[in-house]
Structures are given as structure tokens and as C-alpha cells.
């Protein structure tokens, strides 16, 4: 799954927007990554009358006395008024959640940062916020994101202070339509995926896309680094289960441009629901002898096709036994981000004999796909229903 992102770079008070992927809460962390998680308890304040911007709440995050859990959503918390939501399927107003607040809410989080060394960059990355988010750091506006399912990040090098810092996030109902949810699912809102502070050197990995071909063992790799200069990219491919190295090479890559190269694994193992064999690709970005950034991504080789009325997996007929997933997360309301919970849930499906699941009109979170790859479950994801909650 391609994890898109909105990067907004702050340079001399000029915001430059660039669409590019970022990874938050990946299943695997490279030992060279420098990440501080900002998950946990955040200050929260409701803003039903939408007066927070005019009253400059973004300068007073320390006054948000209620506490909410991030990642999560407000409707899963035990505070906030209970309201009824219009359910289009039955044309009635019904109570969906224990706390069914509809309106603007604010989050705040204080954190301490070490001094930024020469040549270092700091990125503030959000895994997902719904419906629309506006972000401030130390009273300075960073930007807005109205794509609930797209991760986004900010280069905050020039704004982070040595010592105490304050993040403030305003979550509003603006562009609720883009949440693309069925009416019966309710209108949840909040910082529902993780928040991280990432420290890199002069260059950072912006995009690493992997496209494997089972028939030939070919792997198409697309890589982009945010940098004004050229670097070296060290690639290593390992068997995920054993750690055995099956490929190593160093590539020359240009900064701020797409770099494409092919890798051939002449002898490789295939992924299927019955044998979910995975590889992992480790990428280390270097500038001379300096390690700038690193990441790990998993992948597998599989061919899926049809012949007459049969599904074909890796050139063999395969019987699909499927179930439906309707985006219900009773423990979290918003999509859960605990990969261990998805491992348990999806393994239960496999234990009952299912090898396929259709995610009805929604795109699961990355943790869902990662767990499915592990347990051997084929996922049919879909676009959401662009006709979200409305009383019109």
C-alpha cells in the first residue's frame, strides 16, 4: 500500500507544499532511525462555538486540562456531550457512540527536544487526523491537512526550541465529506494514528516504493530523497523470518528527484495464503560517511489472476473463502493502530478457514495490511463512500 503524505517545509517563513509518502508506526524500525514517539495523553479542549482561532488557543495549549489518548478519537473517550447523528440509511437521528460530539476540538502536547546539531533536520509527522487538521508549533502555524487517510509531516527544524516545546492541533468538521464513511458508522474525529518527531541528517528518505514480480524475480524500486545534493543508497534484502541476506548493493541517487532501479532475485520464494513468505528491504541513505536516514519495508512475491471461473495464485487454482469487514472498531471507534490486535483478529479469520477479506467501502490502516501479510490473508480494499454523514 502506498502511504501518501503531505510534506510542508518551513524555510524562511515560506511554506512549500510537496506530496510525498511518510511512514508512521511502521511494523519494522531500522536501528539507525532516530524517532521520538509523541503518542500518549494529549490535552484536549472542545470548541463548539468555534472561537479558538480568534482567541488564539494555539498559543495556550497548556490550558487544555482534559486528557485524551493519541492515537484515538474523541468519541471513544469518556467526556464530551452526547448528540444524535443523522443516519441516512434509516432517515433518523440516532445515538451512535457513547460520546457523539460533533464539532471542533483542540489537542495540545508538550515535549522536550535536544539542540539541533549542524546539518540535522527535524520532522514532525502525523499518521492520520480526521476530518481536517490545522497544526501549530510554539504558536507558529505549520499548515492544514484535509485528507483523513493521508499521513503528513512538517520540517520544523527552524521552529523547535532546545528544551520545552508545544504542539497544538485544531480538528474541525471542515471537509467532513472526505472522511468517506457510511452514515451508520458515525462521525468520529481526532488524531487517530501516531505522532512522531524524526531526526535526520541533511537528507531524508521521502519515498521507497517496491514492486515485485513473482514470475521473473524482478523488483522495481522507486526511491526519492529530500536533499539538494547526491547521496549513496545502500540496499539490503533479507528473508524476514530468518534474517538471511539475499541481496546487497550501493546505488548513486539524486536528491529531490525520483530514482528508479531494478533488482533481480533469480531464486526467490513466493507468498501465498498458505505460505506467507516475506522479505524485507533495508535502505540506508548516506552522504559520504554520514548516515542521513534509514528505513525497512516488507514485501512478498505473488501472482494473482483468473481463468474462466477460477482464481489463480502463483499459477495454481485457488479457492477463495472470504468474509466481510465493515470498518467497525468497537474498542477504538476510529480504526485501530495496534498491529498486535490486528494480528490476533486476522489470525482468528485464518483459523476459521478464511483466506480472503473484503473491506467494504473503506481503506484499512497500514497496520491492517501488515498483519494480513503475516498471517496469509488476501485483502480487497475499496474506496470509501463519498456521501458521508449529512442531514441534507
XYZ file of C-alpha atoms in Angstrom:
392
model
C 0.000 0.000 0.000
C 1.345 3.414 -0.910
C 1.308 5.626 2.140
C 0.857 9.151 0.781
C 1.826 12.220 2.738
C 1.600 15.990 2.653
C 5.002 17.453 3.405
C 5.050 21.162 4.187
C 8.554 22.529 4.506
C 9.181 25.669 6.547
C 12.032 27.735 5.122
C 12.323 31.431 5.954
C 8.581 31.552 6.732
C 7.685 30.336 3.234
C 5.598 27.164 3.118
C 6.327 24.878 0.178
C 3.840 22.028 -0.250
C 5.035 18.719 -1.692
C 3.128 15.455 -1.914
C 5.335 12.580 -0.799
C 4.997 9.446 1.371
C 5.972 9.161 5.017
C 5.811 6.185 7.318
C 4.404 6.480 10.847
C 4.263 3.496 13.221
C 5.867 1.036 10.758
C 5.904 -2.629 11.705
C 9.715 -2.606 11.457
C 12.125 0.109 12.583
C 15.667 0.327 11.304
C 18.148 0.509 14.166
C 19.609 3.694 12.656
C 16.315 5.623 12.651
C 16.076 8.395 15.249
C 12.417 8.575 16.270
C 10.692 10.012 19.333
C 7.063 8.984 19.653
C 4.636 11.625 20.881
C 1.810 9.148 21.489
C 0.068 9.065 24.857
C -2.037 11.585 26.736
C -2.686 14.910 24.987
C -4.501 17.923 26.364
C -7.969 18.386 24.854
C -10.480 21.224 24.688
C -13.869 21.341 22.959
C -14.713 24.343 20.776
C -18.387 24.013 19.891
C -18.691 27.745 19.138
C -15.515 27.853 17.004
C -13.913 30.688 18.927
C -10.497 29.068 19.428
C -8.703 30.662 16.489
C -9.980 34.161 17.292
C -8.988 33.704 20.935
C -5.576 32.294 19.947
C -5.897 28.961 21.716
C -2.893 27.825 19.679
C -0.767 29.977 21.999
C -2.245 28.447 25.176
C -2.073 24.682 24.777
C -1.094 24.317 28.431
C -4.660 25.334 29.411
C -6.227 22.222 27.803
C -6.968 20.402 31.048
C -8.900 17.366 29.744
C -6.795 14.419 28.602
C -7.333 12.266 25.521
C -5.357 9.329 24.210
C -3.393 9.593 20.964
C -3.753 7.610 18.790
C -7.520 7.552 19.187
C -10.640 9.630 18.692
C -12.752 11.828 20.946
C -15.846 9.650 20.601
C -14.038 6.781 22.344
C -13.289 8.955 25.385
C -15.465 9.341 28.456
C -16.141 13.056 28.131
C -17.914 15.385 25.755
C -21.651 15.791 25.135
C -23.750 13.043 23.617
C -25.500 14.021 20.413
C -27.510 12.181 17.808
C -26.254 11.589 14.290
C -28.396 11.567 11.177
C -28.406 8.012 9.791
C -29.239 8.245 6.099
C -29.940 4.530 5.714
C -32.949 4.777 8.035
C -33.604 8.552 7.764
C -33.478 9.085 11.528
C -31.288 10.791 14.136
C -29.751 8.111 16.359
C -27.060 7.939 19.010
C -24.102 6.016 17.573
C -21.344 6.441 20.179
C -21.220 6.849 23.940
C -19.894 10.359 23.332
C -21.151 11.525 19.945
C -19.782 15.069 19.906
C -19.898 16.852 16.547
C -17.782 19.974 16.312
C -14.305 21.435 16.618
C -11.840 20.119 19.181
C -8.277 21.068 20.045
C -5.314 18.959 21.129
C -2.043 20.014 22.772
C 1.170 18.190 23.592
C 4.335 19.464 25.251
C 7.659 17.783 24.576
C 11.334 18.399 25.179
C 13.888 18.454 22.384
C 17.650 18.354 22.347
C 19.568 21.016 20.450
C 19.584 20.592 16.675
C 23.135 19.912 15.556
C 24.640 21.388 12.417
C 23.391 19.526 9.355
C 20.433 17.921 11.173
C 16.748 18.257 10.277
C 13.683 17.617 12.450
C 10.372 16.408 11.027
C 7.043 16.377 12.862
C 4.972 13.560 11.338
C 1.283 12.708 11.819
C -0.059 9.300 10.804
C -3.649 10.458 10.345
C -6.168 13.017 11.612
C -9.876 13.179 10.760
C -11.646 15.141 9.379
C -9.464 18.304 8.929
C -6.371 19.295 10.911
C -4.576 22.590 11.435
C -1.243 22.424 13.261
C 0.799 24.939 15.271
C 4.208 24.549 16.905
C 5.203 27.037 19.598
C 2.464 29.367 18.380
C 3.603 29.273 14.726
C 1.157 27.929 12.134
C 2.566 24.977 10.192
C -0.244 24.053 7.818
C -3.542 22.277 7.190
C -4.433 18.780 6.009
C -7.975 17.820 4.969
C -7.174 14.264 3.875
C -8.028 11.984 6.827
C -6.346 8.919 5.327
C -3.117 10.622 4.255
C -0.126 10.940 6.577
C 1.544 14.336 6.640
C 4.653 15.937 8.057
C 6.402 19.255 8.603
C 10.061 20.228 8.546
C 10.208 22.017 11.905
C 13.970 22.434 12.187
C 13.801 26.222 12.435
C 10.902 26.206 14.929
C 11.854 23.572 17.502
C 13.480 25.044 20.602
C 16.055 23.383 22.804
C 14.038 22.329 25.844
C 10.253 22.706 26.095
C 8.008 22.870 23.006
C 4.241 22.862 22.475
C 2.240 21.305 19.622
C -1.379 22.427 19.170
C -3.773 20.764 16.712
C -7.230 22.020 15.751
C -9.537 19.282 14.415
C -12.618 20.645 12.669
C -15.611 19.351 10.725
C -14.405 21.171 7.613
C -14.391 18.778 4.639
C -16.149 16.034 6.620
C -17.138 14.645 3.206
C -13.568 13.438 2.673
C -13.874 11.077 5.642
C -15.923 8.939 3.222
C -17.857 6.967 5.812
C -21.251 5.335 5.740
C -23.762 7.143 7.907
C -24.217 4.184 10.224
C -20.523 4.261 11.146
C -20.891 7.610 12.877
C -18.820 10.773 12.697
C -15.706 10.125 14.764
C -12.908 12.695 14.878
C -9.404 13.081 16.271
C -5.722 12.179 15.952
C -6.379 8.517 15.229
C -2.856 7.452 14.197
C 0.527 8.043 15.786
C 2.585 11.240 16.015
C 6.374 11.166 15.756
C 9.352 13.514 15.847
C 12.010 12.299 13.427
C 15.620 13.491 13.465
C 17.663 13.081 10.274
C 20.873 14.464 8.844
C 20.958 16.719 5.778
C 18.788 14.324 3.716
C 15.710 12.252 4.494
C 14.043 9.308 2.771
C 10.834 10.612 1.247
C 9.720 7.649 -0.824
C 10.649 3.994 -1.177
C 8.276 2.010 -3.387
C 8.760 -1.701 -4.071
C 7.025 -3.617 -6.882
C 7.986 -7.324 -7.066
C 7.217 -9.688 -9.969
C 6.861 -13.315 -8.972
C 7.346 -14.844 -12.424
C 10.774 -13.308 -13.022
C 12.010 -12.367 -9.548
C 12.374 -8.792 -10.719
C 11.852 -5.955 -8.229
C 11.148 -2.423 -9.446
C 12.371 0.101 -6.871
C 11.456 3.788 -6.871
C 13.296 5.998 -4.402
C 13.192 9.717 -3.583
C 15.305 11.633 -1.068
C 14.607 15.167 0.118
C 18.029 16.690 -0.465
C 19.755 19.271 -2.632
C 22.746 17.008 -3.314
C 23.521 13.462 -4.454
C 23.853 10.600 -1.975
C 24.576 6.896 -1.734
C 21.750 4.440 -1.030
C 22.729 1.094 0.499
C 20.102 -1.595 -0.185
C 19.971 -4.968 1.555
C 17.234 -7.573 1.053
C 16.732 -10.234 3.719
C 14.399 -13.114 4.373
C 12.077 -11.712 7.021
C 11.802 -14.886 9.103
C 15.493 -15.860 9.136
C 17.358 -12.593 8.530
C 19.369 -14.255 5.738
C 20.783 -11.654 3.328
C 19.922 -12.440 -0.310
C 20.971 -9.169 -1.966
C 23.226 -6.172 -1.244
C 24.208 -3.190 -3.383
C 25.014 0.529 -3.121
C 23.371 2.950 -5.570
C 24.064 6.562 -6.514
C 20.869 8.624 -6.091
C 19.987 12.205 -6.934
C 18.276 14.408 -4.374
C 14.768 15.845 -4.883
C 14.132 13.564 -7.861
C 12.778 10.080 -8.499
C 15.437 7.386 -8.788
C 14.453 4.073 -10.394
C 16.393 0.817 -10.485
C 15.746 -2.905 -10.898
C 16.821 -5.811 -8.720
C 16.712 -9.459 -9.800
C 16.316 -12.294 -7.295
C 16.713 -15.280 -9.591
C 15.920 -17.710 -6.776
C 13.096 -16.485 -4.600
C 10.186 -17.854 -2.607
C 6.572 -16.933 -3.316
C 3.926 -15.560 -0.951
C 0.524 -17.233 -0.722
C -2.151 -17.511 1.988
C -0.859 -20.988 2.828
C 2.836 -19.987 2.785
C 3.035 -16.249 3.588
C 6.763 -15.866 2.907
C 8.012 -12.296 3.296
C 11.189 -10.403 2.501
C 12.324 -7.099 3.955
C 14.284 -4.369 2.211
C 16.614 -2.236 4.311
C 17.548 1.161 2.863
C 20.294 3.345 4.351
C 20.861 6.828 2.906
C 24.430 8.129 3.210
C 26.187 11.400 2.471
C 29.824 10.393 2.338
C 30.473 8.610 5.629
C 27.476 10.252 7.314
C 24.311 8.171 7.721
C 21.391 10.513 6.996
C 18.315 8.287 7.251
C 17.188 4.661 7.093
C 14.038 2.556 6.783
C 12.788 -1.015 6.361
C 9.887 -2.244 4.229
C 8.444 -5.733 3.841
C 7.218 -7.303 0.613
C 6.366 -10.632 -0.975
C 6.177 -12.229 -4.423
C 2.724 -13.283 -5.649
C 0.814 -13.660 -8.926
C -2.984 -13.358 -8.805
C -5.106 -13.902 -11.905
C -8.295 -15.580 -13.089
C -9.040 -18.293 -15.619
C -12.638 -18.933 -16.574
C -14.381 -19.113 -13.179
C -11.284 -19.849 -11.121
C -8.842 -17.707 -9.166
C -5.206 -18.499 -9.921
C -2.485 -17.850 -7.325
C 1.114 -18.462 -8.385
C -0.086 -20.471 -11.419
C -2.243 -22.809 -9.314
C -6.079 -22.833 -8.980
C -7.109 -21.448 -5.603
C -10.440 -21.478 -3.804
C -11.258 -18.184 -2.096
C -13.199 -18.398 1.153
C -13.970 -14.836 2.171
C -15.519 -12.665 4.837
C -16.585 -9.022 5.019
C -15.103 -6.235 7.143
C -17.342 -3.190 7.558
C -14.903 -0.799 9.270
C -16.222 -1.460 12.751
C -13.715 -0.978 15.581
C -15.683 -1.361 18.830
C -12.628 -0.996 21.069
C -11.322 2.204 19.491
C -14.224 3.604 17.363
C -11.646 5.014 14.936
C -9.535 2.442 13.039
C -7.251 0.621 15.459
C -3.480 1.048 15.053
C -2.261 -1.732 17.345
C -0.720 -4.276 14.984
C -0.782 -6.974 17.668
C -4.557 -6.656 17.889
C -4.846 -6.944 14.106
C -2.590 -9.992 14.212
C -4.932 -11.653 16.692
C -8.111 -10.694 14.840
C -6.918 -11.641 11.365
C -5.305 -14.852 12.580
C -8.695 -15.800 14.009
C -10.127 -15.434 10.498
C -7.417 -17.733 9.145
C -8.021 -20.244 11.931
C -11.699 -20.370 10.933
C -10.652 -21.225 7.382
C -10.894 -17.830 5.684
C -8.151 -16.752 3.287
C -9.753 -13.587 1.913
C -11.446 -10.498 3.362
C -13.306 -7.695 1.618
C -13.053 -4.306 3.342
C -16.433 -2.864 2.435
C -16.075 0.673 1.044
C -13.030 1.629 3.089
C -9.238 1.515 3.057
C -7.746 -0.164 6.154
C -4.881 1.381 8.102
C -1.325 0.224 7.214
C -1.158 -1.939 10.350
C -4.071 -3.992 8.971
C -2.239 -4.757 5.718
C 0.974 -5.641 7.542
C -0.825 -8.117 9.805
C -2.660 -9.631 6.822
C 0.662 -10.187 5.044
C 1.970 -12.055 8.091
C -0.986 -14.376 8.671
C -1.677 -15.108 4.989
C -4.833 -13.143 4.242
C -5.699 -11.572 0.882
C -7.282 -8.135 1.341
C -9.700 -6.485 -1.076
C -9.708 -2.813 -0.102
C -12.068 -0.273 -1.636
C -12.641 3.438 -1.922
C -14.864 4.927 0.747
C -18.433 6.068 0.231
C -18.237 9.709 -0.860
C -21.565 10.650 0.641
C -20.711 10.981 4.273
C -22.899 11.967 7.185
C -25.366 14.674 6.266
C -28.883 15.715 7.078
C -29.433 17.108 3.586
